Coordinates of C-alpha atoms and ligand atoms in Angstrom, one line a residue:
X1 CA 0.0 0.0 0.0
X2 CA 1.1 3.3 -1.2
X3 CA 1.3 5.7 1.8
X4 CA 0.4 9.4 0.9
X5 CA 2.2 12.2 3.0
X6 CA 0.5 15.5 3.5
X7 CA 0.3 17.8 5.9
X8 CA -3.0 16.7 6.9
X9 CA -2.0 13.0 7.1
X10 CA 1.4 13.2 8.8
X11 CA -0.7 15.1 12.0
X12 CA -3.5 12.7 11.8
X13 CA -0.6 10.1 12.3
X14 CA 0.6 12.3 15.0
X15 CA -2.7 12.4 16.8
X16 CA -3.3 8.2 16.9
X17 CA 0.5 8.1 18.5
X18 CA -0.9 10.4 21.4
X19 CA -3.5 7.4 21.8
X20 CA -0.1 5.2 22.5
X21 CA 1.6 7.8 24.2
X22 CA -1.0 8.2 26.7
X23 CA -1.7 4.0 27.1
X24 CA 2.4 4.0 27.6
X25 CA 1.9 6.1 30.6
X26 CA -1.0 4.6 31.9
X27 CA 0.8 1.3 32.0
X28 CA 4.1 2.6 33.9
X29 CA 2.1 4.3 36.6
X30 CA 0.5 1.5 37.6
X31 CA 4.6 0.6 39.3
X32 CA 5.9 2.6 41.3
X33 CA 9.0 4.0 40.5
X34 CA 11.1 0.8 41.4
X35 CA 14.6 2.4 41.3
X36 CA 16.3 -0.7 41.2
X37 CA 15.4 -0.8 37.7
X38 CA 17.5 1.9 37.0
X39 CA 20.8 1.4 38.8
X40 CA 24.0 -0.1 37.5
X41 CA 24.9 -1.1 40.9
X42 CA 22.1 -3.6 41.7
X43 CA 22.0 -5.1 38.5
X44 CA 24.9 -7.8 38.4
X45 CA 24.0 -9.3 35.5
X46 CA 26.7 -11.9 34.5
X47 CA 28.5 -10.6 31.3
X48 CA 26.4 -7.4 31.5
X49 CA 27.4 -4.0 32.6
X50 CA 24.5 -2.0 33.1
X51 CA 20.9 -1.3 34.7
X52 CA 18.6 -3.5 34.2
X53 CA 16.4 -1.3 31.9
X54 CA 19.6 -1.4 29.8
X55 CA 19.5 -5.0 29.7
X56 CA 15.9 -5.4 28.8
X57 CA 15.9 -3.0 26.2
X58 CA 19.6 -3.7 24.4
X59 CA 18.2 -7.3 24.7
X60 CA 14.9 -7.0 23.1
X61 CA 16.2 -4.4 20.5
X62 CA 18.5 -7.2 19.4
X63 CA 15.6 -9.9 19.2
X64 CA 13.1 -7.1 17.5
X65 CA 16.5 -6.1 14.8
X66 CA 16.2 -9.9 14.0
X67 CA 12.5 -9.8 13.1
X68 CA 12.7 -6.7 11.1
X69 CA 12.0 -4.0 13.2
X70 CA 14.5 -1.5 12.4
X71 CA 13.6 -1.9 8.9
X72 CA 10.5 0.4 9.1
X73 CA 11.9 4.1 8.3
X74 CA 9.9 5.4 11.4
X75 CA 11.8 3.0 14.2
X76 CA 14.6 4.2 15.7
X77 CA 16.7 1.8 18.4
X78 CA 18.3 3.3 21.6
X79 CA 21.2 1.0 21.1
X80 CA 22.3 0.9 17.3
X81 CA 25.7 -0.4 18.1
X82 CA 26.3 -3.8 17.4
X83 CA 22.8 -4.7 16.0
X84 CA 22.2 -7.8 14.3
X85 CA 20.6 -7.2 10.6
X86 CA 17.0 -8.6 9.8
X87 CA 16.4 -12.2 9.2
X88 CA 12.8 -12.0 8.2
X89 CA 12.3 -11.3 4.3
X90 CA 12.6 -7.5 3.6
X91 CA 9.5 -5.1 3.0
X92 CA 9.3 -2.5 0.6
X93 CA 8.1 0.4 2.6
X94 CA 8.0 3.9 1.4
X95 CA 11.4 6.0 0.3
X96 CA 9.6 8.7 1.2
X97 CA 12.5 10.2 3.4
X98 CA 15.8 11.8 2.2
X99 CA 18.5 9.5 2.9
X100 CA 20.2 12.0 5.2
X101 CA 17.7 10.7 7.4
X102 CA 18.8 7.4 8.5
X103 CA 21.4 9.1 10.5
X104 CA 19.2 11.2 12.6
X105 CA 18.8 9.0 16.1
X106 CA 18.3 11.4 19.3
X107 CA 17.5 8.4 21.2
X108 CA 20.3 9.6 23.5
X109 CA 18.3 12.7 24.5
X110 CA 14.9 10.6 24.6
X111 CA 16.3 8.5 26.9
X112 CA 17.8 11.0 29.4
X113 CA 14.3 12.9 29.4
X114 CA 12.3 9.8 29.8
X115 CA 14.9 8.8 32.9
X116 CA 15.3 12.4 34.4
X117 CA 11.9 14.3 33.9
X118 CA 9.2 12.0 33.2
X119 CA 10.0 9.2 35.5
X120 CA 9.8 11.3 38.6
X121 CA 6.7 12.7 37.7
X122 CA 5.0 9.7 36.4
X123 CA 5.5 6.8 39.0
X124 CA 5.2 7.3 42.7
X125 CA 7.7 6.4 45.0
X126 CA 8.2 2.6 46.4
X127 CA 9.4 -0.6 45.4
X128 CA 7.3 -3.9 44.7
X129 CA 9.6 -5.8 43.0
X130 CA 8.6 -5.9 39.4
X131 CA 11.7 -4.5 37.8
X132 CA 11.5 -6.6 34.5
X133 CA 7.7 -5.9 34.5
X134 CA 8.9 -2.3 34.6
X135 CA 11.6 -2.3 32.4
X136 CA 9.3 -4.2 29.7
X137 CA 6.7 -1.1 29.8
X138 CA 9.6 1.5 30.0
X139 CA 10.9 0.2 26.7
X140 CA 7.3 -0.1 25.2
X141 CA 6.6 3.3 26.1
X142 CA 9.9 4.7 25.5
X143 CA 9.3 3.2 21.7
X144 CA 6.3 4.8 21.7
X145 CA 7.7 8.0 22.4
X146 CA 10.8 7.9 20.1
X147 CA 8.4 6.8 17.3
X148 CA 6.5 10.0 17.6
X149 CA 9.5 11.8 18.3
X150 CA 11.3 10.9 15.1
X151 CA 8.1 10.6 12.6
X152 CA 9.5 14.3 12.6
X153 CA 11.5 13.6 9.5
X154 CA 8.2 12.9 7.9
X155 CA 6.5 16.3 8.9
X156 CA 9.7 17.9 7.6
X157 CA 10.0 16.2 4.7
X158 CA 6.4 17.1 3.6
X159 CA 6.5 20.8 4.8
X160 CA 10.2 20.8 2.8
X161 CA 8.3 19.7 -0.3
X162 CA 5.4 22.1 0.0
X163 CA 7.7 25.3 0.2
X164 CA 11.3 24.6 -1.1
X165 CA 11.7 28.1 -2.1
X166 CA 11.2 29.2 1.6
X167 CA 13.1 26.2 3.5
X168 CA 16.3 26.3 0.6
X169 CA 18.4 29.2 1.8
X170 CA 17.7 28.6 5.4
X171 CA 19.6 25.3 4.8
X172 CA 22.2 26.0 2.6
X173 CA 22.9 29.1 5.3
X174 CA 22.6 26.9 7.7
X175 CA 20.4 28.9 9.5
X176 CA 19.2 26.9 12.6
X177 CA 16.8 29.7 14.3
X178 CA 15.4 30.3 10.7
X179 CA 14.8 27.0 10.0
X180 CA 12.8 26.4 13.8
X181 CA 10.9 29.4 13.3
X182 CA 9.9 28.3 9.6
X183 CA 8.6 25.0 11.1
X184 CA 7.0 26.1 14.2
X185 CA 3.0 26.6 14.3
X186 CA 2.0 27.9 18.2
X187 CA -1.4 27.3 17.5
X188 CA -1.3 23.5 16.3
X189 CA 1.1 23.0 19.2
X190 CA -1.3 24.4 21.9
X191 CA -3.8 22.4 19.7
X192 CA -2.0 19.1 20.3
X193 CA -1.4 19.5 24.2
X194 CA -4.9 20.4 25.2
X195 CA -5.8 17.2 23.3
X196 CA -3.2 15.1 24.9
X197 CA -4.4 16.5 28.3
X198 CA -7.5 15.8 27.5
X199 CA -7.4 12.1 26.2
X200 CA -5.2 11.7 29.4
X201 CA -8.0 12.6 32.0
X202 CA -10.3 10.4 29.5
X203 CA -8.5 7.4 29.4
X204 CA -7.8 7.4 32.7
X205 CA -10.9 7.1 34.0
X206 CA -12.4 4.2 35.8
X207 CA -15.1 2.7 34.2
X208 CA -17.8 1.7 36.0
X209 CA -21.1 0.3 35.5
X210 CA -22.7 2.3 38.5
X211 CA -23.0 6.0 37.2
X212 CA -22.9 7.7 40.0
X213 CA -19.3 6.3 40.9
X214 CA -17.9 7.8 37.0
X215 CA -15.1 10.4 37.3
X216 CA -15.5 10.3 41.5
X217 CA -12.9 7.6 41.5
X218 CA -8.7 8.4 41.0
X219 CA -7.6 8.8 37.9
X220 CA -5.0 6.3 36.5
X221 CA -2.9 9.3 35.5
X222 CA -2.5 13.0 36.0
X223 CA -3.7 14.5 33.5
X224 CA -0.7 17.1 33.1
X225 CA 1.9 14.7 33.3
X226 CA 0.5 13.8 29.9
X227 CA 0.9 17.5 28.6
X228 CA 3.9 18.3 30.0
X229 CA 5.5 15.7 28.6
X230 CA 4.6 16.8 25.4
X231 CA 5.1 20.4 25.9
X232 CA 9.0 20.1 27.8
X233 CA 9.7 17.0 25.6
X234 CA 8.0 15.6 22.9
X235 CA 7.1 18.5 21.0
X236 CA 10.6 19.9 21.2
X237 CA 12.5 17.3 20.1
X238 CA 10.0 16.7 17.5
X239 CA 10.9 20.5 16.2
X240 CA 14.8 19.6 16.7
X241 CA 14.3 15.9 14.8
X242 CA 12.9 18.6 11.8
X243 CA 15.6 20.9 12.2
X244 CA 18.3 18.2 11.5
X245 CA 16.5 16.7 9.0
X246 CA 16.2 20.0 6.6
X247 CA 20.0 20.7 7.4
X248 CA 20.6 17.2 5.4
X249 CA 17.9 17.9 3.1
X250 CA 19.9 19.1 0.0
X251 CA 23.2 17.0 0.7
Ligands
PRE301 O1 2.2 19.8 13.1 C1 3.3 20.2 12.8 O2 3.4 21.1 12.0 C2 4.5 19.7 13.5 O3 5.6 20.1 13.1 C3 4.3 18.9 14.8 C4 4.4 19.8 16.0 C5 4.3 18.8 17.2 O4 5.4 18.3 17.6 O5 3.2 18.6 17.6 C6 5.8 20.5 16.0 C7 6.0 21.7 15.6 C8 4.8 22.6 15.2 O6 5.0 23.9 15.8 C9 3.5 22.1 15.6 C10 3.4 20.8 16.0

């Protein structure tokens, strides 16, 4: 199937990954923070150095690289070195993208934000065991939000094609600030994190069959943990994803 990019289509695309985004989180709240999961020191892993998040994810990264995952221009692996190629017969999916693009991975960045910023806000503090059950929905989340994060060589690509005149000399002049400013839209980005705020406090509602008890009972997430994730994380690095992918854009 023929994919068609257009403005319209690449935020529509943008909008169902909130719907993942916001599951993601849902899923890691329900453990608390479990820091064990995060630290070097408790891990011990024979012929491993690292946390045990490092481990699940290098791990599965390897299995999913096997099976084809990295194949898809939208996916993006935290650990690139050292990963096997596919086994599984190849697909042809769309060369939509510049080739400049396959070296764009700000993984790095994702994953320091996810650790640092979101984690603390997300899970509350305690321990109850369950670090590979955590480190499994870290990872799926973390996908989640690295997919979004780098779909913005798509948005780029198709606002590229619909101006070229405006986007050429910023790039050839290598004009970063020009080339943020070109790309950013206040309004669609205000847009996007009322929405995710909103399908946050909608999603995590209990359901309940007895009316009276709908939206008295806690939430499974607060609701601006959702938005401001998106507006101190996601969004930017969606705009900085863009901004290195026009730079390459005429190489
Ligand atoms: O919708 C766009 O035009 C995008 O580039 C996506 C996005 C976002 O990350 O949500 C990023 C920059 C724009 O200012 C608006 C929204």
């Amino acid at each position: 199937e023929e994919t068609v990019y257009t403005l319209t289509s690449v935020r529509e695309n943008l909008i169902r990954q909130e719907d993942t985004i916001i599951y993601g989180l849902i899923e890691r709240a329900k453990f608390p923070s479990n820091s064990h999961t995060y630290d070097e020191k408790y891990a011990q892993i024979p012929g491993f150095s690292g946390s045990l998040v490092e481990f699940v994810v290098k791990n599965t990264e390897d299995i999913q690289a096997k099976a084809g995952r990295y194949t898809n221009p939208e996916e993006n692996p935290f650990f690139p070195e050292n990963l096997p190629p596919s086994s599984v017969p190849s697909y042809p999916f769309s060369q939509f993208l510049h080739p400049g693009a396959a070296s764009i991975n700000i993984n790095k960045s994702i994953w320091k934000m996810y650790l640092k910023d979101l984690l603390p806000l997300l899970a509350t503090p305690g321990d109850d065991g369950n670090y590979a059950q955590t480190a499994a929905t870290d990872l799926s989340l973390m996908q989640a939000i690295s997919r979004r994060i780098h779909y913005g060589k798509f948005v780029a690509e198709v606002k590229f094609r619909d101006a070229p005149k405006d986007y050429e000399p910023l790039i050839r002049a290598k004009d970063r600030e020009g080339l943020m400013k070109l790309l950013t839209f206040a309004s669609v980005e205000e847009t996007v994190r009322k929405r995710v705020e909103k399908k946050a406090t909608v999603f995590g509602q209990e359901v309940s069959l007895d009316s009276d008890n709908d939206g008295n009972q806690k939430s499974k997430l607060t609701p601006s943990v959702a938005s401001s994730l998106y507006k101190n994380g996601v969004i930017p690095l969606t705009k900085e994803v863009q901004v290195e992918y026009l730079l390459r854009r005429l190489d």
